[in-house]
Short mmCIF file of C-alpha atoms and ligand atoms in Angstrom, two decimals:
data_model
loop_
_atom_site.label_atom_id
_atom_site.label_comp_id
_atom_site.label_asym_id
_atom_site.label_seq_id
_atom_site.Cartn_x
_atom_site.Cartn_y
_atom_site.Cartn_z
CA MET A 1 -13.31 -3.22 1.84
CA GLY A 2 -11.13 -0.15 2.82
CA ASN A 3 -8.23 -0.71 -0.02
CA LEU A 4 -7.89 0.29 -3.75
CA ALA A 5 -7.23 -2.94 -5.10
CA ASP A 6 -9.34 -3.55 -7.89
CA LYS A 7 -10.93 -0.29 -7.43
CA GLN A 8 -12.13 1.34 -10.71
CA ILE A 9 -10.79 4.82 -10.87
CA ILE A 10 -11.52 7.52 -13.17
CA VAL A 11 -8.81 10.09 -13.04
CA GLY A 12 -9.81 13.50 -14.80
CA VAL A 13 -7.07 15.84 -15.70
CA THR A 14 -7.66 19.47 -16.49
CA GLY A 15 -5.48 22.08 -17.59
CA GLY A 16 -2.81 23.18 -15.13
CA ILE A 17 0.75 22.55 -14.48
CA ALA A 18 -0.06 20.35 -11.56
CA ALA A 19 -0.96 17.45 -14.25
CA TYR A 20 2.48 16.52 -14.09
CA LYS A 21 2.15 15.22 -10.50
CA THR A 22 -1.09 13.47 -11.80
CA ALA A 23 1.21 11.41 -13.65
CA GLU A 24 2.95 10.05 -10.51
CA LEU A 25 -0.63 9.55 -8.88
CA VAL A 26 -1.51 7.37 -11.78
CA ARG A 27 1.30 5.16 -11.20
CA GLN A 28 0.89 4.92 -7.75
CA LEU A 29 -2.59 3.95 -7.97
CA ARG A 30 -1.83 1.12 -10.29
CA ARG A 31 0.53 -0.08 -7.83
CA ALA A 32 -1.96 0.26 -5.09
CA GLY A 33 -4.00 -2.32 -7.56
CA ALA A 34 -6.40 0.01 -8.63
CA GLN A 35 -7.74 0.00 -12.36
CA VAL A 36 -7.55 3.41 -13.94
CA ARG A 37 -8.72 5.11 -16.86
CA VAL A 38 -7.62 8.55 -17.47
CA VAL A 39 -9.91 11.19 -19.13
CA MET A 40 -7.96 14.67 -20.52
CA THR A 41 -9.97 18.13 -21.13
CA ALA A 42 -8.20 19.73 -24.21
CA ALA A 43 -6.30 21.99 -21.80
CA ALA A 44 -4.56 19.44 -19.97
CA GLN A 45 -2.95 18.16 -23.22
CA ALA A 46 -1.20 21.23 -23.37
CA PHE A 47 0.59 20.15 -20.14
CA VAL A 48 1.00 16.39 -20.25
CA THR A 49 0.74 14.37 -23.34
CA PRO A 50 -2.40 11.71 -23.62
CA LEU A 51 0.54 9.20 -24.47
CA SER A 52 2.30 9.68 -21.03
CA PHE A 53 -0.88 8.89 -19.12
CA GLN A 54 -1.57 5.95 -21.62
CA ALA A 55 2.04 4.17 -20.75
CA LEU A 56 1.43 5.04 -17.10
CA SER A 57 -2.37 3.53 -16.84
CA GLY A 58 -1.87 0.91 -19.22
CA HIS A 59 -4.73 2.05 -21.44
CA ARG A 60 -5.86 4.62 -23.96
CA VAL A 61 -6.60 7.83 -22.77
CA TYR A 62 -10.13 9.37 -23.34
CA CYS A 63 -10.17 12.96 -24.65
CA ASP A 64 -12.97 13.37 -26.85
CA MET A 65 -16.83 13.21 -26.42
CA LEU A 66 -17.13 12.03 -29.75
CA ASP A 67 -14.20 9.55 -30.48
CA THR A 68 -16.17 6.86 -32.25
CA GLU A 69 -13.56 4.23 -31.66
CA HIS A 70 -13.55 4.76 -27.79
CA GLU A 71 -17.54 5.13 -28.27
CA SER A 72 -17.82 1.63 -29.68
CA ALA A 73 -15.56 0.14 -27.09
CA MET A 74 -16.46 1.84 -23.87
CA GLY A 75 -19.04 4.58 -24.51
CA HIS A 76 -19.21 7.76 -22.02
CA ILE A 77 -22.36 6.35 -20.15
CA GLU A 78 -20.67 2.80 -19.94
CA LEU A 79 -17.33 4.75 -18.68
CA ALA A 80 -19.36 6.72 -15.96
CA ARG A 81 -21.14 3.47 -14.82
CA TRP A 82 -17.62 1.22 -14.57
CA ALA A 83 -16.11 4.00 -12.30
CA HIS A 84 -16.05 3.31 -8.58
CA CYS A 85 -14.90 6.83 -8.00
CA LEU A 86 -13.79 9.81 -9.97
CA LEU A 87 -10.88 12.11 -9.17
CA ILE A 88 -10.27 15.05 -10.87
CA ALA A 89 -6.49 16.06 -10.42
CA PRO A 90 -5.87 19.09 -10.99
CA ALA A 91 -9.04 20.66 -11.12
CA SER A 92 -8.59 24.11 -12.63
CA ALA A 93 -10.82 27.24 -11.44
CA ASP A 94 -12.75 26.79 -15.06
CA PHE A 95 -13.31 23.44 -14.44
CA ILE A 96 -14.54 23.67 -10.84
CA ALA A 97 -16.86 26.32 -12.50
CA ARG A 98 -18.38 24.27 -14.99
CA ILE A 99 -19.15 21.16 -12.77
CA ALA A 100 -20.65 23.78 -10.28
CA HIS A 101 -22.91 25.05 -12.85
CA GLY A 102 -23.91 21.53 -14.53
CA HIS A 103 -22.17 22.17 -17.81
CA ALA A 104 -21.60 19.15 -20.12
CA ASN A 105 -19.52 20.33 -22.83
CA ASP A 106 -16.72 17.87 -23.04
CA LEU A 107 -16.18 14.47 -22.19
CA LEU A 108 -15.05 14.97 -18.51
CA SER A 109 -17.84 17.50 -17.41
CA THR A 110 -19.92 15.10 -19.11
CA LEU A 111 -18.85 12.17 -16.96
CA CYS A 112 -19.17 14.14 -13.92
CA LEU A 113 -22.86 14.58 -14.30
CA ALA A 114 -23.60 11.02 -15.51
CA THR A 115 -21.55 8.80 -12.98
CA PRO A 116 -23.32 7.76 -9.65
CA ALA A 117 -19.80 7.19 -8.61
CA ASP A 118 -18.29 9.29 -5.60
CA LEU A 119 -16.53 12.27 -6.99
CA PHE A 120 -13.31 13.83 -5.59
CA ILE A 121 -11.89 17.46 -6.43
CA ALA A 122 -8.17 18.25 -6.24
CA PRO A 123 -8.26 22.10 -6.87
CA ALA A 124 -4.97 23.76 -8.18
CA MET A 125 -4.30 26.94 -9.33
CA ASN A 126 -3.11 30.31 -8.46
CA GLN A 127 -3.59 31.32 -4.76
CA GLN A 128 -5.13 34.78 -5.96
CA MET A 129 -7.61 32.69 -8.01
CA TRP A 130 -8.25 30.35 -5.16
CA ARG A 131 -9.11 33.06 -2.99
CA ASN A 132 -11.52 34.63 -5.46
CA ALA A 133 -15.35 35.03 -4.23
CA ALA A 134 -16.27 33.13 -7.58
CA VAL A 135 -13.91 30.20 -6.95
CA GLN A 136 -14.87 30.08 -3.26
CA ASP A 137 -18.93 30.19 -4.17
CA ASN A 138 -18.46 27.41 -6.62
CA ILE A 139 -16.20 25.24 -4.13
CA ASP A 140 -19.17 25.69 -1.74
CA ILE A 141 -21.72 24.40 -4.07
CA LEU A 142 -19.71 21.33 -4.87
CA LYS A 143 -19.28 20.93 -0.97
CA LYS A 144 -23.00 20.93 -0.58
CA ARG A 145 -23.62 18.38 -3.22
CA ASN A 146 -21.20 16.17 -1.09
CA LEU A 147 -18.25 16.28 -3.65
CA ARG A 148 -15.27 15.62 -1.77
CA ILE A 149 -12.64 18.67 -2.15
CA LEU A 150 -9.16 17.31 -1.35
CA GLY A 151 -6.71 20.35 -0.43
CA PRO A 152 -5.26 22.49 -1.84
CA ALA A 153 -2.34 22.69 -0.15
CA GLU A 154 -0.47 26.11 1.13
CA GLY A 155 3.18 26.56 -0.35
CA GLU A 156 5.18 27.97 -3.33
CA GLN A 157 3.39 27.84 -6.58
CA ALA A 158 4.72 27.17 -9.91
CA CYS A 159 3.87 30.92 -10.99
CA GLY A 160 6.40 32.26 -8.18
CA ASP A 161 3.50 33.21 -5.46
CA THR A 162 3.03 31.58 -2.16
CA GLY A 163 -0.39 30.55 -0.85
CA PRO A 164 -3.22 28.38 -1.02
CA GLY A 165 -3.94 26.58 -4.53
CA ARG A 166 -0.95 23.70 -4.65
CA MET A 167 -2.28 20.48 -5.64
CA GLN A 168 -2.43 17.76 -2.97
CA GLU A 169 0.79 15.43 -3.52
CA PRO A 170 0.15 12.35 -4.92
CA PHE A 171 0.37 10.24 -2.05
CA GLU A 172 -1.81 12.37 0.13
CA LEU A 173 -4.47 11.74 -2.82
CA LEU A 174 -3.91 8.49 -2.83
CA GLU A 175 -4.39 8.05 0.92
CA ALA A 176 -7.62 10.06 0.89
CA LEU A 177 -9.05 7.63 -1.79
CA SER A 178 -8.00 4.71 0.19
CA LEU A 179 -9.61 5.99 3.33
CA ALA A 180 -12.90 6.77 1.74
CA SER A 181 -13.20 3.33 0.17
CA ALA A 182 -12.85 2.05 3.66
CA SER A 183 -16.70 1.59 3.60
CA GLU A 184 -16.37 -1.56 6.00
CA SER A 185 -13.89 -1.50 8.88
CA PRO A 186 -14.02 -5.15 10.13
CA LEU A 187 -10.83 -4.36 12.20
CA GLN A 188 -12.51 -1.12 13.88
CA ASP A 189 -10.98 -2.14 17.35
CA CYS A 190 -8.53 -4.38 16.66
CA LYS A 191 -4.44 -3.87 17.30
CA VAL A 192 -2.25 -5.57 15.03
CA LEU A 193 1.44 -6.05 15.41
CA ILE A 194 3.24 -6.59 12.42
CA THR A 195 7.29 -7.47 11.94
CA ALA A 196 8.82 -6.77 8.50
CA GLY A 197 12.15 -6.52 6.42
CA PRO A 198 15.20 -8.20 7.42
CA THR A 199 17.25 -8.02 10.41
CA GLN A 200 21.37 -7.21 10.48
CA GLU A 201 23.33 -9.13 12.61
CA PRO A 202 26.67 -7.05 12.87
CA ILE A 203 30.06 -8.86 13.13
CA ASP A 204 32.12 -5.59 13.40
CA PRO A 205 31.50 -1.80 13.02
CA VAL A 206 31.50 -2.22 8.96
CA ARG A 207 30.12 -5.98 8.38
CA PHE A 208 26.76 -7.90 9.41
CA ILE A 209 24.93 -10.76 8.29
CA SER A 210 21.48 -9.87 6.81
CA ASN A 211 19.33 -11.22 3.98
CA ARG A 212 17.61 -9.80 0.74
CA SER A 213 13.99 -9.12 2.47
CA SER A 214 12.95 -5.76 1.03
CA GLY A 215 9.94 -5.22 3.54
CA LYS A 216 7.75 -5.00 0.54
CA MET A 217 4.93 -7.29 1.65
CA GLY A 218 5.22 -6.57 5.40
CA TYR A 219 4.74 -3.03 4.56
CA ALA A 220 1.67 -3.73 2.21
CA LEU A 221 0.06 -5.99 4.91
CA ALA A 222 0.52 -2.99 7.30
CA GLN A 223 -1.35 -0.57 4.90
CA ALA A 224 -3.88 -3.37 4.32
CA MET A 225 -4.83 -3.87 8.12
CA ARG A 226 -4.60 -0.29 8.31
CA ASP A 227 -7.13 0.38 5.71
CA ARG A 228 -9.36 -2.42 7.46
CA GLY A 229 -9.98 -0.09 10.55
CA ALA A 230 -6.82 -1.68 12.56
CA GLN A 231 -4.49 0.05 14.72
CA VAL A 232 -1.30 -1.20 13.38
CA VAL A 233 1.96 -1.15 15.18
CA LEU A 234 5.04 -2.07 12.32
CA VAL A 235 8.64 -3.42 13.78
CA SER A 236 10.61 -3.00 10.95
CA GLY A 237 14.20 -3.98 10.22
CA PRO A 238 16.22 -1.72 8.03
CA VAL A 239 14.52 -1.18 4.64
CA SER A 240 14.59 1.74 2.22
CA ARG A 241 10.76 2.53 2.10
CA PRO A 242 9.27 5.56 3.74
CA PRO A 243 7.04 5.17 6.92
CA PRO A 244 3.19 4.30 5.52
CA PRO A 245 0.60 7.04 6.81
CA GLY A 246 -1.36 6.37 9.81
CA ILE A 247 1.10 3.32 11.13
CA ASP A 248 3.36 3.51 14.03
CA VAL A 249 6.54 2.39 13.05
CA ILE A 250 9.55 1.10 15.39
CA ALA A 251 12.55 0.84 13.51
CA VAL A 252 15.06 -1.95 14.80
CA ARG A 253 18.12 -3.56 13.55
CA THR A 254 18.90 -6.73 15.10
CA ALA A 255 16.76 -9.80 15.70
CA GLU A 256 17.28 -9.24 19.42
CA GLU A 257 16.05 -5.90 19.11
CA MET A 258 13.01 -6.80 16.99
CA TYR A 259 12.26 -9.27 19.86
CA GLN A 260 12.53 -6.73 22.68
CA ALA A 261 10.22 -4.39 20.31
CA VAL A 262 7.63 -6.93 19.76
CA ILE A 263 7.28 -8.19 23.43
CA GLN A 264 7.15 -4.54 24.69
CA ALA A 265 4.22 -3.98 22.14
CA LEU A 266 2.26 -7.20 22.77
CA ALA A 267 -0.39 -6.09 25.38
CA GLY A 268 -3.49 -5.87 24.09
CA VAL A 269 -2.53 -6.85 20.34
CA ASN A 270 -5.35 -9.16 18.64
CA ILE A 271 -3.71 -10.01 15.38
CA PHE A 272 0.41 -10.45 15.38
CA ILE A 273 1.99 -11.04 11.69
CA GLY A 274 5.46 -12.21 11.41
CA SER A 275 6.57 -11.04 8.07
CA ALA A 276 10.09 -10.14 8.82
CA ALA A 277 12.64 -12.33 7.54
CA VAL A 278 14.54 -12.50 11.11
CA ALA A 279 18.07 -13.94 11.00
CA ASP A 280 18.51 -17.40 12.52
CA TYR A 281 21.93 -16.90 13.65
CA THR A 282 23.86 -13.98 15.20
CA PRO A 283 27.56 -13.75 15.82
CA ALA A 284 28.29 -14.81 19.42
CA GLN A 285 30.60 -12.04 19.62
CA GLN A 286 30.60 -8.29 17.96
CA TYR A 287 33.94 -6.94 17.14
CA ALA A 288 34.82 -3.52 18.29
CA GLU A 289 37.54 -2.92 15.69
CA LYS A 290 37.39 -3.96 12.06
CA ILE A 291 38.50 -7.52 11.37
CA LYS A 292 41.60 -7.30 9.12
CA LYS A 293 42.14 -10.12 6.80
CA ASN A 294 45.18 -11.87 7.18
CA GLY A 295 44.94 -14.66 4.46
CA SER A 296 43.98 -17.31 6.76
CA VAL A 297 40.29 -18.98 7.52
CA LEU A 298 38.11 -17.02 9.47
CA GLU A 299 35.55 -18.66 11.68
CA LEU A 300 32.57 -17.01 13.07
CA ASP A 301 30.85 -18.56 15.81
CA LEU A 302 26.98 -17.82 15.34
CA ARG A 303 24.34 -18.54 17.96
CA PRO A 304 20.61 -18.99 17.21
CA THR A 305 18.40 -16.03 17.81
CA LYS A 306 15.22 -16.21 19.76
CA ASP A 307 12.42 -16.91 17.60
CA ILE A 308 9.99 -14.08 17.79
CA LEU A 309 6.82 -15.81 16.47
CA GLY A 310 7.08 -18.87 18.31
CA SER A 311 7.48 -16.65 21.40
CA VAL A 312 4.31 -14.69 20.55
CA ALA A 313 2.60 -17.70 19.85
CA THR A 314 3.21 -19.63 23.05
CA SER A 315 2.85 -16.13 25.19
CA ALA A 316 0.34 -16.27 28.37
CA ALA A 317 -2.43 -14.49 26.05
CA PRO A 318 -1.39 -15.04 22.52
CA PRO A 319 -3.22 -13.15 20.07
CA PHE A 320 -4.33 -14.72 16.37
CA THR A 321 -0.62 -15.66 15.11
CA VAL A 322 0.44 -15.47 11.49
CA GLY A 323 3.61 -16.54 10.23
CA PHE A 324 5.51 -16.65 6.90
CA ALA A 325 7.44 -19.38 5.34
CA ALA A 326 10.33 -18.76 2.20
CA GLU A 327 11.08 -22.12 1.16
CA THR A 328 13.26 -23.37 -1.72
CA THR A 329 11.79 -26.79 -1.63
CA GLN A 330 9.08 -28.76 -0.35
CA LEU A 331 7.20 -25.78 0.39
CA GLU A 332 4.11 -27.44 1.85
CA LYS A 333 5.49 -29.96 4.04
CA TYR A 334 7.91 -27.31 5.53
CA ALA A 335 5.09 -24.90 6.11
CA ARG A 336 3.00 -27.35 7.84
CA GLY A 337 5.33 -28.42 10.18
CA LYS A 338 6.11 -24.73 11.27
CA LEU A 339 2.29 -24.20 11.61
CA GLU A 340 2.62 -27.02 14.13
CA ASN A 341 5.86 -26.55 15.74
CA LYS A 342 5.78 -22.58 16.08
CA GLN A 343 1.77 -23.50 17.32
CA ILE A 344 0.74 -20.51 15.20
CA ASP A 345 -2.92 -20.23 13.58
CA MET A 346 -1.94 -19.46 10.02
CA ILE A 347 1.17 -19.71 7.82
CA ALA A 348 1.78 -17.87 4.46
CA ALA A 349 4.10 -20.02 2.49
CA ASN A 350 5.97 -18.66 -0.58
CA GLN A 351 8.60 -20.67 -2.93
CA VAL A 352 11.97 -18.85 -3.45
CA GLY A 353 14.97 -19.06 -5.45
CA THR A 354 12.96 -19.74 -8.36
CA GLY A 355 13.52 -16.67 -10.34
CA ARG A 356 9.88 -15.27 -10.20
CA GLY A 357 8.31 -13.78 -6.80
CA GLY A 358 9.89 -14.09 -3.30
CA PHE A 359 12.70 -11.64 -1.97
CA TYR A 360 12.95 -8.23 -3.49
CA SER A 361 10.36 -9.08 -6.08
CA ASP A 362 7.43 -6.66 -6.64
CA GLU A 363 5.18 -9.62 -7.16
CA ASN A 364 4.88 -12.97 -5.39
CA SER A 365 2.49 -16.00 -4.78
CA LEU A 366 1.30 -17.62 -1.71
CA LEU A 367 0.25 -21.10 -0.31
CA VAL A 368 -1.72 -19.93 2.95
CA ILE A 369 -2.08 -23.04 5.42
CA TRP A 370 -4.25 -22.94 8.66
CA LYS A 371 -5.47 -25.68 11.14
CA GLY A 372 -8.75 -26.63 9.17
CA GLY A 373 -7.90 -25.27 5.62
CA SER A 374 -5.67 -23.71 2.98
CA GLN A 375 -5.83 -21.44 -0.07
CA VAL A 376 -3.64 -20.47 -2.84
CA PHE A 377 -3.01 -16.99 -4.08
CA ALA A 378 -1.64 -16.76 -7.38
CA MET A 379 1.56 -14.91 -8.56
CA GLN A 380 0.46 -11.58 -8.45
CA ASN A 381 1.45 -7.70 -7.08
CA LYS A 382 2.57 -7.81 -3.68
CA VAL A 383 0.21 -4.82 -3.13
CA SER A 384 -3.21 -6.65 -4.28
CA LEU A 385 -1.51 -10.03 -2.74
CA ALA A 386 -1.49 -8.13 0.75
CA GLN A 387 -5.39 -7.33 0.20
CA ARG A 388 -6.08 -10.58 -0.32
CA LEU A 389 -4.28 -12.14 2.74
CA ALA A 390 -5.64 -9.33 4.58
CA ASP A 391 -9.06 -10.35 3.84
CA LEU A 392 -8.28 -14.32 4.69
CA ILE A 393 -6.69 -13.06 7.83
CA VAL A 394 -9.72 -11.08 8.99
CA GLU A 395 -12.04 -13.99 7.93
CA ARG A 396 -9.77 -16.72 9.70
CA TYR A 397 -9.60 -14.32 12.89
CA ASP A 398 -13.48 -13.93 13.03
CA GLU A 399 -13.87 -17.42 13.04
CA HIS A 400 -11.15 -17.89 15.61
CA LYS A 401 -13.09 -15.56 17.99
CA ILE A 402 -16.51 -17.32 17.22
CA SER A 403 -15.14 -20.59 17.94
CA GLY A 404 -14.10 -19.22 21.47
CA SER A 405 -10.12 -19.92 21.04
CA LEU A 406 -9.31 -16.34 22.00
O1 C5P B 501 11.79 -20.29 11.75
P1 C5P B 501 11.69 -19.82 10.36
O2 C5P B 501 12.66 -18.45 9.83
O3 C5P B 501 11.65 -20.99 9.23
O4 C5P B 501 10.12 -19.31 10.10
C1 C5P B 501 9.75 -18.31 9.42
C2 C5P B 501 8.68 -17.36 10.23
O5 C5P B 501 8.93 -17.17 11.80
C3 C5P B 501 8.48 -15.97 9.33
O6 C5P B 501 7.05 -15.64 9.79
C4 C5P B 501 9.30 -15.06 10.42
O7 C5P B 501 8.72 -13.63 10.80
C5 C5P B 501 9.08 -15.68 11.91
N1 C5P B 501 10.56 -15.54 12.44
C6 C5P B 501 10.67 -15.05 14.03
N2 C5P B 501 11.77 -15.21 14.59
C7 C5P B 501 12.82 -15.83 14.37
C8 C5P B 501 13.00 -16.37 13.11
C9 C5P B 501 11.82 -16.37 12.33
O8 C5P B 501 9.61 -14.33 13.91
N3 C5P B 501 13.91 -15.46 14.82
#
């Protein structure tokens, strides 16, 4: 499946100043749900300590071929077999030369020979070194062997030069691994429309009504659907997250703007996922000037907003519709009620207000209900939860198509 959840990845670090960026990469890989083991060459340890990578990967770092403790736990051949992919970042000119010529004089080069996993190389070196014919010949050798060369990027270098040789940024390397692992694309010809984040309903120029939604789940779901080959449009309320690569993001503020954006983007959509925490009420009147306090009670006249999910589900040619329900009590009862009332195909319900999971948290648990069944996803990181939910949505969507309901 095209995602990094539970992918077993070896990150090999060789000697180069870009090794500091690899620390961030390891953090991002773990946040994407991957299991990471770090292997460092002796030169790499002059730039970043194994302790840093141990803290970030959550595991002891492998540095030596002849480390009896490591060999008794997971020997180098076992480690080579464990990996689904091996990324060398940064890959120095020396290390590239060694693997091009089949050397096995340290743990990392030995792993490169011993692993059946896909190999990715992120070169990082001075621009003049990168342009050197010897380095280019070695890169050609690796390309012929189907190793994937990621970058290098062009730009300012740590040594003061400008040119090709900068290691790709962590998010670019993550993206490359994620796309490369998209071996299956079950949503190849699918258009998926997702709402995410909160809405803000203005009271006056400085105040608004909103909620604690961070957009984490919706953004993770958008990426999970993209990884499965879908063309994804994300209608997002105000959140402090960068737009995910490969996804069209339409930024909106109010529930009405979100409704209009969804209706306009709906043509040709196969799957609609309403993960936004849309405000249920909006002030009937928006004051042009800041409301002044005068010590007396202030009453706001609130009107219900349009139900975006319900409108999509009851449109002329509805897509497969998935809703969310955040409840403080009677989770299953309310979720089943919404499934029926809104006439949607599937609902993902989560308990909020319990102190763990829910809004703003990095983790969540879900009770997912559809007409013929249900499934519980235990408390876990929202990124891996989104991957699991995406698989279930694909499964139910396929079933829905087969049963001729679409
Ligand atoms: O109606 P309620 O807010 O309880 O249902 C939650 C589900 O409905 C979520 O999927 C949310 O995105 C969607 N919703 C919507 N438009 C609204 C209110 C909720 O799409 N105005």
